[in-house]
Short mmCIF file of C-alpha atoms in Angstrom, two decimals:
data_model
loop_
_atom_site.label_atom_id
_atom_site.label_comp_id
_atom_site.label_asym_id
_atom_site.label_seq_id
_atom_site.Cartn_x
_atom_site.Cartn_y
_atom_site.Cartn_z
CA UNK N 570 -35.60 4.74 3.94
CA UNK N 571 -33.97 3.29 7.05
CA UNK N 572 -33.71 5.71 9.93
CA UNK N 573 -30.44 7.51 10.55
CA UNK N 574 -28.68 7.51 13.90
CA UNK N 575 -26.59 10.01 15.84
CA UNK N 576 -23.96 8.94 18.36
CA UNK N 577 -23.65 5.40 17.02
CA UNK N 578 -19.96 5.19 17.95
CA UNK N 579 -20.82 5.94 21.59
CA UNK N 580 -23.17 2.95 21.90
CA UNK N 581 -22.02 -0.27 23.53
CA UNK N 582 -21.29 -3.23 21.27
CA UNK N 583 -24.59 -4.90 22.17
CA UNK N 584 -26.55 -1.70 21.53
CA UNK N 585 -24.89 -1.30 18.13
CA UNK N 586 -25.93 -4.84 17.25
CA UNK N 587 -29.48 -4.22 18.45
CA UNK N 588 -29.77 -1.15 16.24
CA UNK N 589 -28.31 -2.88 13.16
CA UNK N 590 -30.50 -5.97 13.61
CA UNK N 591 -33.72 -4.05 14.23
CA UNK N 592 -33.12 -1.46 11.51
CA UNK N 593 -31.95 -3.58 8.58
CA UNK N 594 -33.15 -7.16 9.14
CA UNK N 595 -36.58 -8.78 9.25
CA UNK N 596 -35.54 -11.32 11.88
CA UNK N 597 -33.57 -9.35 14.45
CA UNK N 598 -32.99 -12.23 16.86
CA UNK N 599 -31.64 -14.51 14.14
CA UNK N 600 -29.33 -11.74 12.94
CA UNK N 601 -27.93 -11.23 16.42
CA UNK N 602 -27.38 -14.97 16.83
CA UNK N 603 -25.46 -15.17 13.54
CA UNK N 604 -23.24 -12.24 14.49
CA UNK N 605 -22.48 -13.67 17.91
CA UNK N 606 -21.62 -17.15 16.66
CA UNK N 607 -18.47 -15.71 15.09
CA UNK N 608 -17.21 -14.20 18.34
CA UNK N 609 -14.20 -15.74 20.07
CA UNK N 610 -14.97 -17.69 23.26
CA UNK N 611 -11.86 -16.18 24.83
CA UNK N 612 -13.08 -12.78 26.03
CA UNK N 613 -9.63 -11.18 26.06
CA UNK N 614 -8.98 -12.34 22.51
CA UNK N 615 -12.35 -11.01 21.39
CA UNK N 616 -11.64 -7.68 23.09
CA UNK N 617 -8.40 -7.47 21.12
CA UNK N 618 -10.35 -7.93 17.89
CA UNK N 619 -12.98 -5.42 18.99
CA UNK N 620 -10.32 -2.76 19.48
CA UNK N 621 -8.61 -3.14 16.10
CA UNK N 622 -11.17 -0.88 14.41
CA UNK N 623 -14.20 1.24 15.24
CA UNK N 624 -17.83 0.08 15.65
CA UNK N 625 -16.95 -3.64 15.75
CA UNK N 626 -20.00 -5.93 15.88
CA UNK N 627 -18.50 -9.31 14.95
CA UNK N 628 -15.55 -11.05 13.28
CA UNK N 629 -15.22 -11.89 9.59
CA UNK N 630 -13.63 -15.29 9.09
CA UNK N 631 -11.81 -16.65 6.06
CA UNK N 632 -10.35 -20.15 5.70
CA UNK N 633 -6.62 -20.23 6.44
CA UNK N 634 -4.89 -22.70 4.15
CA UNK N 635 -1.26 -23.66 3.67
CA UNK N 636 0.72 -24.25 0.48
CA UNK N 637 3.82 -26.34 1.36
CA UNK N 638 7.07 -27.09 -0.48
CA UNK N 639 7.97 -23.56 -1.56
CA UNK N 640 11.74 -23.47 -2.03
CA UNK N 641 12.63 -19.77 -2.01
CA UNK N 642 16.27 -18.69 -2.02
CA UNK N 643 17.33 -22.18 -0.88
CA UNK N 644 14.94 -22.16 2.11
CA UNK N 645 11.79 -24.29 2.33
CA UNK N 646 8.56 -22.53 3.31
CA UNK N 647 4.93 -23.47 3.90
CA UNK N 648 3.00 -20.36 2.86
CA UNK N 649 -0.26 -19.50 4.67
CA UNK N 650 -3.11 -18.05 2.64
CA UNK N 651 -6.36 -16.59 3.97
CA UNK N 652 -8.59 -16.72 0.90
CA UNK N 653 -12.17 -17.51 -0.06
CA UNK N 654 -11.50 -18.67 -3.63
CA UNK N 655 -11.19 -22.40 -4.23
CA UNK N 656 -8.28 -23.89 -6.22
CA UNK N 657 -5.82 -21.07 -5.45
CA UNK N 658 -4.05 -22.94 -2.63
CA UNK N 659 -4.10 -26.14 -4.70
CA UNK N 660 -2.60 -24.37 -7.73
CA UNK N 661 0.08 -22.70 -5.61
CA UNK N 662 0.94 -26.02 -3.99
CA UNK N 663 1.22 -27.69 -7.38
CA UNK N 664 3.51 -24.94 -8.66
CA UNK N 665 5.67 -25.20 -5.54
CA UNK N 666 6.02 -28.95 -5.99
CA UNK N 667 6.83 -28.57 -9.70
CA UNK N 668 9.69 -26.14 -9.07
CA UNK N 669 10.94 -27.85 -5.91
CA UNK N 670 13.10 -30.26 -7.91
CA UNK N 671 14.01 -27.62 -10.49
CA UNK N 672 15.88 -25.21 -8.26
CA UNK N 673 12.95 -23.47 -6.64
CA UNK N 674 12.25 -19.75 -6.71
CA UNK N 675 14.95 -17.06 -6.68
CA UNK N 676 13.99 -13.63 -5.36
CA UNK N 677 15.82 -10.32 -5.11
CA UNK N 678 14.70 -7.05 -3.52
CA UNK N 679 15.77 -4.43 -6.05
CA UNK N 680 14.49 -1.30 -4.33
CA UNK N 681 12.10 -0.32 -1.54
CA UNK N 682 11.87 3.37 -2.46
CA UNK N 683 8.40 4.85 -1.92
CA UNK N 684 7.10 8.27 -2.89
CA UNK N 685 4.59 10.94 -1.96
CA UNK N 686 3.73 14.49 -2.96
CA UNK N 687 2.69 17.81 -1.55
CA UNK N 688 0.33 19.18 -4.19
CA UNK N 689 0.05 22.96 -4.30
CA UNK N 690 -1.07 25.87 -6.45
CA UNK N 691 1.24 28.78 -7.23
CA UNK N 692 0.38 31.63 -9.57
CA UNK N 693 3.58 33.54 -10.09
CA UNK N 694 7.06 33.49 -11.58
CA UNK N 695 8.50 29.96 -11.80
CA UNK N 696 12.05 31.20 -11.33
CA UNK N 697 11.02 32.81 -8.06
CA UNK N 698 9.44 29.53 -6.97
CA UNK N 699 12.54 27.56 -7.98
CA UNK N 700 14.75 29.97 -6.04
CA UNK N 701 12.50 29.61 -2.99
CA UNK N 702 12.55 25.82 -3.19
CA UNK N 703 16.35 25.72 -3.42
CA UNK N 704 16.49 27.96 -0.36
CA UNK N 705 13.99 26.03 1.75
CA UNK N 706 14.73 22.41 0.73
CA UNK N 707 17.13 21.65 3.56
CA UNK N 708 14.78 23.21 6.09
CA UNK N 709 11.99 20.93 4.91
CA UNK N 710 14.18 17.96 5.79
CA UNK N 711 15.48 19.46 9.05
CA UNK N 712 12.05 20.33 10.44
CA UNK N 713 10.87 16.78 9.76
CA UNK N 714 13.73 15.33 11.88
CA UNK N 715 11.51 14.55 14.90
CA UNK N 716 9.46 12.35 12.56
CA UNK N 717 12.38 10.73 10.75
CA UNK N 718 14.91 10.05 13.52
CA UNK N 719 13.61 6.55 14.33
CA UNK N 720 13.46 5.56 10.67
CA UNK N 721 16.94 7.00 10.11
CA UNK N 722 18.26 4.95 13.04
CA UNK N 723 17.14 1.83 11.15
CA UNK N 724 18.83 2.99 7.94
CA UNK N 725 15.87 4.67 6.23
CA UNK N 726 14.43 8.16 6.00
CA UNK N 727 13.95 10.91 3.42
CA UNK N 728 15.95 10.28 0.24
CA UNK N 729 15.17 13.43 -1.74
CA UNK N 730 12.65 16.20 -2.39
CA UNK N 731 12.10 17.64 -5.87
CA UNK N 732 10.06 20.55 -7.17
CA UNK N 733 7.95 19.39 -10.11
CA UNK N 734 6.24 21.72 -12.54
CA UNK N 735 2.82 20.28 -13.48
CA UNK N 736 1.45 23.41 -15.11
CA UNK N 737 1.27 21.66 -18.48
CA UNK N 738 -1.52 19.58 -16.93
CA UNK N 739 -3.24 22.19 -14.75
CA UNK N 740 -2.55 25.91 -14.61
CA UNK N 741 -0.63 26.86 -11.47
CA UNK N 742 -0.18 23.25 -10.33
CA UNK N 743 3.11 22.14 -8.76
CA UNK N 744 4.35 19.30 -6.58
CA UNK N 745 6.93 18.69 -3.93
CA UNK N 746 7.84 15.16 -4.96
CA UNK N 747 9.52 13.28 -2.11
CA UNK N 748 11.13 9.85 -2.08
CA UNK N 749 11.56 7.76 1.06
CA UNK N 750 13.34 4.63 2.23
CA UNK N 751 11.13 2.72 4.66
CA UNK N 752 12.99 -0.62 4.59
CA UNK N 753 10.68 -3.49 5.61
CA UNK N 754 7.89 -1.15 6.75
CA UNK N 755 4.97 -0.09 4.57
CA UNK N 756 5.61 3.38 5.92
CA UNK N 757 2.25 4.95 5.06
CA UNK N 758 1.84 6.87 8.32
CA UNK N 759 5.52 7.84 8.31
CA UNK N 760 5.37 9.19 4.76
CA UNK N 761 2.10 11.08 5.25
CA UNK N 762 3.36 12.65 8.48
CA UNK N 763 6.53 13.83 6.73
CA UNK N 764 4.54 15.25 3.82
CA UNK N 765 2.22 17.15 6.15
CA UNK N 766 5.27 18.64 7.88
CA UNK N 767 6.81 19.57 4.51
CA UNK N 768 3.58 21.37 3.60
CA UNK N 769 3.50 23.27 6.88
CA UNK N 770 7.13 24.38 6.60
CA UNK N 771 6.79 25.21 2.90
CA UNK N 772 3.75 27.42 3.45
CA UNK N 773 5.20 29.19 6.51
CA UNK N 774 8.54 29.88 4.83
CA UNK N 775 6.82 31.19 1.69
CA UNK N 776 5.30 33.99 3.75
CA UNK N 777 8.81 35.06 4.79
CA UNK N 778 10.62 34.69 1.46
CA UNK N 779 11.84 38.07 0.25
CA UNK N 780 12.08 36.89 -3.35
CA UNK N 781 8.30 36.53 -3.61
CA UNK N 782 5.80 39.24 -4.43
CA UNK N 783 3.01 39.65 -1.89
CA UNK N 784 0.70 37.54 -4.05
CA UNK N 785 3.31 34.81 -4.58
CA UNK N 786 3.78 34.40 -0.83
CA UNK N 787 0.25 33.01 -0.52
CA UNK N 788 0.65 29.70 -2.33
CA UNK N 789 -2.14 27.19 -1.70
CA UNK N 790 -1.48 23.71 -0.33
CA UNK N 791 -4.08 21.37 -1.84
CA UNK N 792 -3.13 18.06 -0.22
CA UNK N 793 -0.22 16.05 1.12
CA UNK N 794 -0.44 12.33 0.44
CA UNK N 795 1.64 9.26 -0.35
CA UNK N 796 1.35 7.64 -3.76
CA UNK N 797 0.36 4.03 -4.39
CA UNK N 798 2.19 4.28 -7.72
CA UNK N 799 5.71 3.25 -6.71
CA UNK N 800 7.69 2.30 -9.85
CA UNK N 801 10.95 2.24 -7.88
CA UNK N 802 9.65 -0.22 -5.26
CA UNK N 803 10.68 -3.41 -7.00
CA UNK N 804 11.35 -7.08 -6.39
CA UNK N 805 12.35 -9.76 -8.85
CA UNK N 806 11.14 -13.37 -8.64
CA UNK N 807 12.30 -15.98 -11.11
CA UNK N 808 12.41 -19.69 -11.83
CA UNK N 809 14.45 -21.61 -14.34
CA UNK N 810 15.03 -25.08 -15.70
CA UNK N 811 15.93 -26.90 -18.91
CA UNK N 812 13.33 -26.48 -21.64
CA UNK N 813 12.78 -30.23 -21.88
CA UNK N 814 11.89 -30.30 -18.16
CA UNK N 815 9.12 -27.70 -18.47
CA UNK N 816 6.26 -30.05 -19.28
CA UNK N 817 4.95 -32.97 -17.22
CA UNK N 818 2.25 -33.61 -19.82
CA UNK N 819 3.21 -36.31 -22.33
CA UNK N 820 0.83 -34.76 -24.85
CA UNK N 821 3.05 -31.68 -25.24
CA UNK N 822 6.81 -31.36 -25.27
CA UNK N 823 8.73 -28.96 -23.07
CA UNK N 824 9.77 -27.00 -26.17
CA UNK N 825 6.19 -26.63 -27.37
CA UNK N 826 5.08 -25.61 -23.88
CA UNK N 827 7.85 -22.97 -23.71
CA UNK N 828 6.76 -21.60 -27.08
CA UNK N 829 3.19 -21.24 -25.79
CA UNK N 830 4.47 -19.27 -22.79
CA UNK N 831 6.42 -16.97 -25.14
CA UNK N 832 3.36 -16.42 -27.31
CA UNK N 833 1.24 -15.65 -24.24
CA UNK N 834 3.76 -13.01 -23.17
CA UNK N 835 3.57 -11.42 -26.62
CA UNK N 836 -0.23 -11.25 -26.36
CA UNK N 837 0.04 -9.50 -23.00
CA UNK N 838 2.58 -6.98 -24.29
CA UNK N 839 0.38 -6.20 -27.29
CA UNK N 840 -2.50 -5.30 -24.91
CA UNK N 841 -4.98 -7.00 -27.20
CA UNK N 842 -6.57 -9.12 -24.45
#
């Protein structure tokens, strides 16, 4: 077993590399040379990379390719792709060229709503919990104002908070289900910060709610976290042309090609693949 180390994060970059090379590699000097050959010659640029994350020892490079001729919403783009898999950029470029003379791609942002939950356990009367939630809901939003004011100034913020009964899945399990508008931002830190504040307010106010029994006042917050399942965060992308223009292959007609696409969609919907 390789030896463990304490205080690794406090070591200098060179000391970290020394430890990694000597602990895990047979040829330490060669390992160090390989790591260093991917450093930027510009020291300030390298320092910027070093400070992105913790315990940086080198840079990880991927080829940066470009797929030109993408006509999207009547605007031409050359799309950059950092990818290690061959043929992807070529395939994308071919698709872009194919649709360029057929109207290009049309896209629409349908919704950017994102969600997160405060998961908690409550063993008591549901009607009491519902009454408490109705009483405290506005305060949950108000006490998160210091976190939401900047997002609200841009047109986003908290959209709604719901109480969800999940006791059919797990005894005593409930959620505060919150929806957010974060516009062009991913909003992960914003959402998690709001959820943590909701949890704090919810727990503190429960202790003061006169409609709870003494036991009901001590609900348990399990976790506060955004969800990566965002069914209301939707965009639509589409292309269209005459059926006879679908195929560039003389061996198959546009109609036959379209029929194959339809059949492929049926296979996917049947979940037999």
